[in-house]
PDB file of C-alpha atoms and ligand atoms in Angstrom:
ATOM      1  CA  UNK A   1    -236.006  66.260-101.793  1.00  0.00           C
ATOM      2  CA  UNK A   2    -234.726  66.646-105.367  1.00  0.00           C
ATOM      3  CA  UNK A   3    -234.476  70.399-104.859  1.00  0.00           C
ATOM      4  CA  UNK A   4    -232.476  69.974-101.701  1.00  0.00           C
ATOM      5  CA  UNK A   5    -230.104  67.575-103.465  1.00  0.00           C
ATOM      6  CA  UNK A   6    -229.665  69.969-106.386  1.00  0.00           C
ATOM      7  CA  UNK A   7    -228.838  72.753-103.993  1.00  0.00           C
ATOM      8  CA  UNK A   8    -226.175  70.607-102.351  1.00  0.00           C
ATOM      9  CA  UNK A   9    -224.707  69.633-105.705  1.00  0.00           C
ATOM     10  CA  UNK A  10    -224.610  73.313-106.673  1.00  0.00           C
ATOM     11  CA  UNK A  11    -222.613  74.047-103.548  1.00  0.00           C
ATOM     12  CA  UNK A  12    -220.199  71.231-104.405  1.00  0.00           C
ATOM     13  CA  UNK A  13    -219.923  72.440-108.000  1.00  0.00           C
ATOM     14  CA  UNK A  14    -219.076  75.936-106.788  1.00  0.00           C
ATOM     15  CA  UNK A  15    -216.464  74.413-104.494  1.00  0.00           C
ATOM     16  CA  UNK A  16    -214.815  72.600-107.416  1.00  0.00           C
ATOM     17  CA  UNK A  17    -214.755  75.801-109.450  1.00  0.00           C
ATOM     18  CA  UNK A  18    -213.230  77.650-106.521  1.00  0.00           C
ATOM     19  CA  UNK A  19    -210.588  74.923-106.216  1.00  0.00           C
ATOM     20  CA  UNK A  20    -209.809  75.351-109.927  1.00  0.00           C
ATOM     21  CA  UNK A  21    -209.644  79.148-109.609  1.00  0.00           C
ATOM     22  CA  UNK A  22    -207.613  79.377-106.418  1.00  0.00           C
ATOM     23  CA  UNK A  23    -206.089  76.207-104.993  1.00  0.00           C
ATOM     24  CA  UNK A  24    -205.012  74.488-108.206  1.00  0.00           C
ATOM     25  CA  UNK A  25    -203.103  77.422-109.727  1.00  0.00           C
ATOM     26  CA  UNK A  26    -201.359  78.093-106.424  1.00  0.00           C
ATOM     27  CA  UNK A  27    -200.161  74.497-106.214  1.00  0.00           C
ATOM     28  CA  UNK A  28    -200.083  73.562-109.902  1.00  0.00           C
ATOM     29  CA  UNK A  29    -196.526  72.222-109.846  1.00  0.00           C
ATOM     30  CA  UNK A  30    -197.395  69.888-106.971  1.00  0.00           C
ATOM     31  CA  UNK A  31    -200.440  68.505-108.766  1.00  0.00           C
ATOM     32  CA  UNK A  32    -198.580  68.075-112.041  1.00  0.00           C
ATOM     33  CA  UNK A  33    -195.772  66.271-110.258  1.00  0.00           C
ATOM     34  CA  UNK A  34    -198.317  64.045-108.495  1.00  0.00           C
ATOM     35  CA  UNK A  35    -200.013  63.202-111.793  1.00  0.00           C
ATOM     36  CA  UNK A  36    -196.811  62.216-113.582  1.00  0.00           C
ATOM     37  CA  UNK A  37    -195.118  60.227-110.818  1.00  0.00           C
ATOM     38  CA  UNK A  38    -196.280  57.042-109.075  1.00  0.00           C
ATOM     39  CA  UNK A  39    -197.658  57.814-105.646  1.00  0.00           C
ATOM     40  CA  UNK A  40    -195.177  57.218-102.849  1.00  0.00           C
ATOM     41  CA  UNK A  41    -197.046  58.095 -99.662  1.00  0.00           C
ATOM     42  CA  UNK A  42    -194.919  57.770 -96.535  1.00  0.00           C
ATOM     43  CA  UNK A  43    -197.855  57.187 -94.191  1.00  0.00           C
ATOM     44  CA  UNK A  44    -201.018  55.129 -93.935  1.00  0.00           C
ATOM     45  CA  UNK A  45    -203.507  57.100 -91.850  1.00  0.00           C
ATOM     46  CA  UNK A  46    -206.590  55.335 -90.558  1.00  0.00           C
ATOM     47  CA  UNK A  47    -209.104  57.740 -89.106  1.00  0.00           C
ATOM     48  CA  UNK A  48    -212.806  58.272 -88.505  1.00  0.00           C
ATOM     49  CA  UNK A  49    -215.189  59.230 -91.285  1.00  0.00           C
ATOM     50  CA  UNK A  50    -216.265  62.218 -89.178  1.00  0.00           C
ATOM     51  CA  UNK A  51    -216.569  65.191 -91.540  1.00  0.00           C
ATOM     52  CA  UNK A  52    -214.770  67.521 -89.134  1.00  0.00           C
ATOM     53  CA  UNK A  53    -211.436  65.739 -89.614  1.00  0.00           C
ATOM     54  CA  UNK A  54    -209.237  67.071 -92.410  1.00  0.00           C
ATOM     55  CA  UNK A  55    -206.186  64.740 -92.462  1.00  0.00           C
ATOM     56  CA  UNK A  56    -204.192  66.681 -95.071  1.00  0.00           C
ATOM     57  CA  UNK A  57    -204.724  70.005 -93.330  1.00  0.00           C
ATOM     58  CA  UNK A  58    -204.001  68.499 -89.922  1.00  0.00           C
ATOM     59  CA  UNK A  59    -200.621  67.119 -91.037  1.00  0.00           C
ATOM     60  CA  UNK A  60    -199.812  69.863 -93.563  1.00  0.00           C
ATOM     61  CA  UNK A  61    -199.506  67.141 -96.194  1.00  0.00           C
ATOM     62  CA  UNK A  62    -199.370  67.567 -99.950  1.00  0.00           C
ATOM     63  CA  UNK A  63    -201.025  65.339-102.550  1.00  0.00           C
ATOM     64  CA  UNK A  64    -199.269  61.960-102.608  1.00  0.00           C
ATOM     65  CA  UNK A  65    -198.026  62.047 -99.026  1.00  0.00           C
ATOM     66  CA  UNK A  66    -200.608  60.230 -96.947  1.00  0.00           C
ATOM     67  CA  UNK A  67    -202.702  57.204 -97.862  1.00  0.00           C
ATOM     68  CA  UNK A  68    -205.955  57.629 -95.966  1.00  0.00           C
ATOM     69  CA  UNK A  69    -208.510  55.039 -94.888  1.00  0.00           C
ATOM     70  CA  UNK A  70    -211.616  56.310 -93.142  1.00  0.00           C
ATOM     71  CA  UNK A  71    -214.508  54.556 -91.483  1.00  0.00           C
ATOM     72  CA  UNK A  72    -216.898  54.982 -88.594  1.00  0.00           C
ATOM     73  CA  UNK A  73    -214.822  54.983 -85.403  1.00  0.00           C
ATOM     74  CA  UNK A  74    -211.369  54.554 -87.044  1.00  0.00           C
ATOM     75  CA  UNK A  75    -211.649  50.801 -86.697  1.00  0.00           C
ATOM     76  CA  UNK A  76    -209.250  48.149 -87.928  1.00  0.00           C
ATOM     77  CA  UNK A  77    -210.953  44.756 -87.864  1.00  0.00           C
ATOM     78  CA  UNK A  78    -208.491  42.116 -86.684  1.00  0.00           C
ATOM     79  CA  UNK A  79    -207.103  40.133 -89.615  1.00  0.00           C
ATOM     80  CA  UNK A  80    -209.464  37.509 -90.929  1.00  0.00           C
ATOM     81  CA  UNK A  81    -212.529  38.752 -89.062  1.00  0.00           C
ATOM     82  CA  UNK A  82    -213.887  41.108 -91.700  1.00  0.00           C
ATOM     83  CA  UNK A  83    -211.953  40.879 -94.931  1.00  0.00           C
ATOM     84  CA  UNK A  84    -212.919  43.960 -96.848  1.00  0.00           C
ATOM     85  CA  UNK A  85    -212.058  47.545 -97.590  1.00  0.00           C
ATOM     86  CA  UNK A  86    -209.944  48.203 -94.523  1.00  0.00           C
ATOM     87  CA  UNK A  87    -207.898  45.006 -94.882  1.00  0.00           C
ATOM     88  CA  UNK A  88    -207.303  45.695 -98.577  1.00  0.00           C
ATOM     89  CA  UNK A  89    -206.183  49.280 -97.919  1.00  0.00           C
ATOM     90  CA  UNK A  90    -203.732  48.090 -95.271  1.00  0.00           C
ATOM     91  CA  UNK A  91    -202.282  45.349 -97.464  1.00  0.00           C
ATOM     92  CA  UNK A  92    -201.931  47.693-100.425  1.00  0.00           C
ATOM     93  CA  UNK A  93    -200.367  50.483 -98.358  1.00  0.00           C
ATOM     94  CA  UNK A  94    -197.812  48.172 -96.763  1.00  0.00           C
ATOM     95  CA  UNK A  95    -196.970  45.727 -99.545  1.00  0.00           C
ATOM     96  CA  UNK A  96    -197.421  47.802-102.705  1.00  0.00           C
ATOM     97  CA  UNK A  97    -196.814  51.372-101.555  1.00  0.00           C
ATOM     98  CA  UNK A  98    -194.403  50.444 -98.762  1.00  0.00           C
ATOM     99  CA  UNK A  99    -195.392  53.207 -96.387  1.00  0.00           C
ATOM    100  CA  UNK A 100    -192.960  53.503 -93.496  1.00  0.00           C
ATOM    101  CA  UNK A 101    -195.492  54.589 -90.870  1.00  0.00           C
ATOM    102  CA  UNK A 102    -199.097  53.767 -89.984  1.00  0.00           C
ATOM    103  CA  UNK A 103    -201.336  55.920 -87.810  1.00  0.00           C
ATOM    104  CA  UNK A 104    -204.595  55.087 -86.078  1.00  0.00           C
ATOM    105  CA  UNK A 105    -206.209  58.470 -85.397  1.00  0.00           C
ATOM    106  CA  UNK A 106    -209.229  58.836 -83.143  1.00  0.00           C
ATOM    107  CA  UNK A 107    -210.792  62.154 -82.230  1.00  0.00           C
ATOM    108  CA  UNK A 108    -212.756  64.068 -79.635  1.00  0.00           C
ATOM    109  CA  UNK A 109    -216.564  64.077 -79.702  1.00  0.00           C
ATOM    110  CA  UNK A 110    -216.644  60.865 -81.795  1.00  0.00           C
ATOM    111  CA  UNK A 111    -220.218  59.763 -82.471  1.00  0.00           C
ATOM    112  CA  UNK A 112    -219.109  56.146 -82.761  1.00  0.00           C
ATOM    113  CA  UNK A 113    -217.486  56.203 -79.317  1.00  0.00           C
ATOM    114  CA  UNK A 114    -220.566  57.891 -77.877  1.00  0.00           C
ATOM    115  CA  UNK A 115    -222.724  55.190 -79.467  1.00  0.00           C
ATOM    116  CA  UNK A 116    -220.626  52.477 -77.870  1.00  0.00           C
ATOM    117  CA  UNK A 117    -220.932  54.085 -74.445  1.00  0.00           C
ATOM    118  CA  UNK A 118    -224.661  54.715 -74.803  1.00  0.00           C
ATOM    119  CA  UNK A 119    -227.370  52.223 -74.042  1.00  0.00           C
ATOM    120  CA  UNK A 120    -226.930  49.282 -76.447  1.00  0.00           C
ATOM    121  CA  UNK A 121    -230.498  49.696 -77.656  1.00  0.00           C
ATOM    122  CA  UNK A 122    -229.776  53.163 -79.043  1.00  0.00           C
ATOM    123  CA  UNK A 123    -228.252  51.673 -82.185  1.00  0.00           C
ATOM    124  CA  UNK A 124    -231.042  49.233 -82.975  1.00  0.00           C
ATOM    125  CA  UNK A 125    -232.221  51.326 -85.929  1.00  0.00           C
ATOM    126  CA  UNK A 126    -228.737  51.107 -87.485  1.00  0.00           C
ATOM    127  CA  UNK A 127    -227.873  47.395 -87.503  1.00  0.00           C
ATOM    128  CA  UNK A 128    -224.854  47.811 -89.791  1.00  0.00           C
ATOM    129  CA  UNK A 129    -223.309  50.481 -87.569  1.00  0.00           C
ATOM    130  CA  UNK A 130    -224.119  48.425 -84.491  1.00  0.00           C
ATOM    131  CA  UNK A 131    -222.340  45.411 -85.963  1.00  0.00           C
ATOM    132  CA  UNK A 132    -219.349  47.483 -87.103  1.00  0.00           C
ATOM    133  CA  UNK A 133    -218.885  49.011 -83.643  1.00  0.00           C
ATOM    134  CA  UNK A 134    -218.338  45.534 -82.216  1.00  0.00           C
ATOM    135  CA  UNK A 135    -214.767  45.970 -83.473  1.00  0.00           C
ATOM    136  CA  UNK A 136    -214.320  48.065 -80.327  1.00  0.00           C
ATOM    137  CA  UNK A 137    -215.782  45.562 -77.855  1.00  0.00           C
ATOM    138  CA  UNK A 138    -212.479  44.834 -76.132  1.00  0.00           C
ATOM    139  CA  UNK A 139    -211.717  48.557 -75.857  1.00  0.00           C
ATOM    140  CA  UNK A 140    -215.040  49.147 -74.126  1.00  0.00           C
ATOM    141  CA  UNK A 141    -214.247  46.430 -71.615  1.00  0.00           C
ATOM    142  CA  UNK A 142    -210.756  47.762 -70.917  1.00  0.00           C
ATOM    143  CA  UNK A 143    -212.012  51.364 -70.706  1.00  0.00           C
ATOM    144  CA  UNK A 144    -214.535  50.337 -68.078  1.00  0.00           C
ATOM    145  CA  UNK A 145    -211.670  49.241 -65.836  1.00  0.00           C
ATOM    146  CA  UNK A 146    -209.627  52.432 -66.320  1.00  0.00           C
ATOM    147  CA  UNK A 147    -212.090  55.001 -64.988  1.00  0.00           C
ATOM    148  CA  UNK A 148    -213.695  55.038 -61.568  1.00  0.00           C
ATOM    149  CA  UNK A 149    -217.419  55.199 -62.188  1.00  0.00           C
ATOM    150  CA  UNK A 150    -218.875  55.505 -65.685  1.00  0.00           C
ATOM    151  CA  UNK A 151    -216.402  55.262 -68.563  1.00  0.00           C
ATOM    152  CA  UNK A 152    -215.477  58.678 -69.936  1.00  0.00           C
ATOM    153  CA  UNK A 153    -215.580  59.437 -73.634  1.00  0.00           C
ATOM    154  CA  UNK A 154    -211.872  60.345 -73.432  1.00  0.00           C
ATOM    155  CA  UNK A 155    -210.907  56.962 -72.025  1.00  0.00           C
ATOM    156  CA  UNK A 156    -213.116  55.085 -74.495  1.00  0.00           C
ATOM    157  CA  UNK A 157    -211.585  57.019 -77.399  1.00  0.00           C
ATOM    158  CA  UNK A 158    -208.031  56.348 -76.206  1.00  0.00           C
ATOM    159  CA  UNK A 159    -208.613  52.658 -75.528  1.00  0.00           C
ATOM    160  CA  UNK A 160    -210.212  52.266 -78.940  1.00  0.00           C
ATOM    161  CA  UNK A 161    -207.125  53.727 -80.632  1.00  0.00           C
ATOM    162  CA  UNK A 162    -204.894  51.329 -78.663  1.00  0.00           C
ATOM    163  CA  UNK A 163    -207.082  48.344 -79.544  1.00  0.00           C
ATOM    164  CA  UNK A 164    -207.148  49.219 -83.235  1.00  0.00           C
ATOM    165  CA  UNK A 165    -203.325  49.482 -83.162  1.00  0.00           C
ATOM    166  CA  UNK A 166    -203.281  45.943 -81.770  1.00  0.00           C
ATOM    167  CA  UNK A 167    -205.659  44.796 -84.502  1.00  0.00           C
ATOM    168  CA  UNK A 168    -203.456  46.446 -87.101  1.00  0.00           C
ATOM    169  CA  UNK A 169    -200.506  44.325 -85.942  1.00  0.00           C
ATOM    170  CA  UNK A 170    -202.514  41.143 -86.648  1.00  0.00           C
ATOM    171  CA  UNK A 171    -202.459  41.836 -90.391  1.00  0.00           C
ATOM    172  CA  UNK A 172    -199.692  39.722 -91.971  1.00  0.00           C
ATOM    173  CA  UNK A 173    -198.390  42.570 -94.146  1.00  0.00           C
ATOM    174  CA  UNK A 174    -198.054  44.767 -91.048  1.00  0.00           C
ATOM    175  CA  UNK A 175    -196.520  42.025 -88.898  1.00  0.00           C
ATOM    176  CA  UNK A 176    -193.958  41.315 -91.617  1.00  0.00           C
ATOM    177  CA  UNK A 177    -193.028  44.965 -92.109  1.00  0.00           C
ATOM    178  CA  UNK A 178    -192.733  45.496 -88.343  1.00  0.00           C
ATOM    179  CA  UNK A 179    -190.462  42.452 -88.071  1.00  0.00           C
ATOM    180  CA  UNK A 180    -188.229  43.820 -90.848  1.00  0.00           C
ATOM    181  CA  UNK A 181    -188.058  47.188 -89.138  1.00  0.00           C
ATOM    182  CA  UNK A 182    -189.665  48.717 -92.216  1.00  0.00           C
ATOM    183  CA  UNK A 183    -192.739  50.074 -90.445  1.00  0.00           C
ATOM    184  CA  UNK A 184    -193.651  51.884 -87.267  1.00  0.00           C
ATOM    185  CA  UNK A 185    -197.119  52.499 -85.840  1.00  0.00           C
ATOM    186  CA  UNK A 186    -198.517  55.335 -83.773  1.00  0.00           C
ATOM    187  CA  UNK A 187    -201.871  56.059 -82.136  1.00  0.00           C
ATOM    188  CA  UNK A 188    -203.310  59.582 -82.087  1.00  0.00           C
ATOM    189  CA  UNK A 189    -206.267  61.428 -80.623  1.00  0.00           C
ATOM    190  CA  UNK A 190    -207.124  64.627 -82.501  1.00  0.00           C
ATOM    191  CA  UNK A 191    -208.814  67.364 -80.491  1.00  0.00           C
ATOM    192  CA  UNK A 192    -211.161  69.082 -82.924  1.00  0.00           C
ATOM    193  CA  UNK A 193    -211.715  72.133 -80.722  1.00  0.00           C
ATOM    194  CA  UNK A 194    -208.072  72.955 -79.956  1.00  0.00           C
ATOM    195  CA  UNK A 195    -206.321  71.535 -83.020  1.00  0.00           C
ATOM    196  CA  UNK A 196    -203.986  69.562 -80.784  1.00  0.00           C
ATOM    197  CA  UNK A 197    -203.020  65.943 -81.365  1.00  0.00           C
ATOM    198  CA  UNK A 198    -202.025  63.634 -78.526  1.00  0.00           C
ATOM    199  CA  UNK A 199    -199.835  60.696 -79.532  1.00  0.00           C
ATOM    200  CA  UNK A 200    -199.514  57.529 -77.465  1.00  0.00           C
ATOM    201  CA  UNK A 201    -196.167  57.308 -75.726  1.00  0.00           C
ATOM    202  CA  UNK A 202    -195.353  53.698 -74.911  1.00  0.00           C
ATOM    203  CA  UNK A 203    -192.658  54.583 -72.362  1.00  0.00           C
ATOM    204  CA  UNK A 204    -195.033  56.851 -70.446  1.00  0.00           C
ATOM    205  CA  UNK A 205    -198.035  54.630 -71.177  1.00  0.00           C
ATOM    206  CA  UNK A 206    -200.204  57.637 -71.952  1.00  0.00           C
ATOM    207  CA  UNK A 207    -201.196  59.977 -74.760  1.00  0.00           C
ATOM    208  CA  UNK A 208    -198.907  63.024 -74.878  1.00  0.00           C
ATOM    209  CA  UNK A 209    -199.614  66.308 -76.659  1.00  0.00           C
ATOM    210  CA  UNK A 210    -197.539  66.778 -79.801  1.00  0.00           C
ATOM    211  CA  UNK A 211    -196.876  70.296 -78.510  1.00  0.00           C
ATOM    212  CA  UNK A 212    -194.851  68.722 -75.696  1.00  0.00           C
ATOM    213  CA  UNK A 213    -193.004  66.209 -77.828  1.00  0.00           C
ATOM    214  CA  UNK A 214    -192.294  68.070 -81.090  1.00  0.00           C
ATOM    215  CA  UNK A 215    -190.507  71.070 -79.585  1.00  0.00           C
ATOM    216  CA  UNK A 216    -186.949  69.719 -79.562  1.00  0.00           C
ATOM    217  CA  UNK A 217    -186.532  68.647 -83.203  1.00  0.00           C
ATOM    218  CA  UNK A 218    -188.328  71.734 -84.528  1.00  0.00           C
ATOM    219  CA  UNK A 219    -186.003  74.032 -82.561  1.00  0.00           C
ATOM    220  CA  UNK A 220    -182.937  72.122 -83.680  1.00  0.00           C
ATOM    221  CA  UNK A 221    -184.020  72.552 -87.272  1.00  0.00           C
ATOM    222  CA  UNK A 222    -184.493  76.291 -86.749  1.00  0.00           C
ATOM    223  CA  UNK A 223    -181.059  76.596 -85.169  1.00  0.00           C
ATOM    224  CA  UNK A 224    -179.350  74.697 -87.982  1.00  0.00           C
TER     225      UNK A 224
HETATM  226 ZN1   ZN B 301    -215.583  59.578 -85.053  1.00  0.00          ZN
END
């Protein structure tokens, strides 16, 4: 086991050296600016811990732009239920860093969502995960009413994002910022295979591909 670990650490070490050889020099000014100025991220992004999600790459963000909180299933425990890392990140992002937007980002092929839909006994060997996934209980119930027949992974994933957005609004810092008009919230589902992101559209009451919604402003910018 030690050998395997050493091999993994070697791979990580090589990655750091590659970063120092290639990425850092190419973006040195950005990193130096980030190091000498207080961080002022514009967005709090809450997403799943799934290793296939790369939030900075997905949003073409630079260091200092997005404040990221990750956990199994992109959950936001409702305020007061589980005071811990997620609640502290939210409070800090809103009150101290004053982000103007918060995102709850789910994704396709989410192991947490699959676990929720699977037989309840399948998580018995992981009691902590099992307990954590209870943050999505209401989403599971709602999802079961949306689909005819068994709940699809797509519906479960979407309903979970919507529920976690609701939970986010129960945090006093968020509620206050929303009331002041200082914060907006969006819910996303990232499709790992296609690279697309679908964002919840309240008017249409469904998730809409960013490819369909982003066209107008991008074109206007190009024309200007
Ligand atoms: Zn996931």
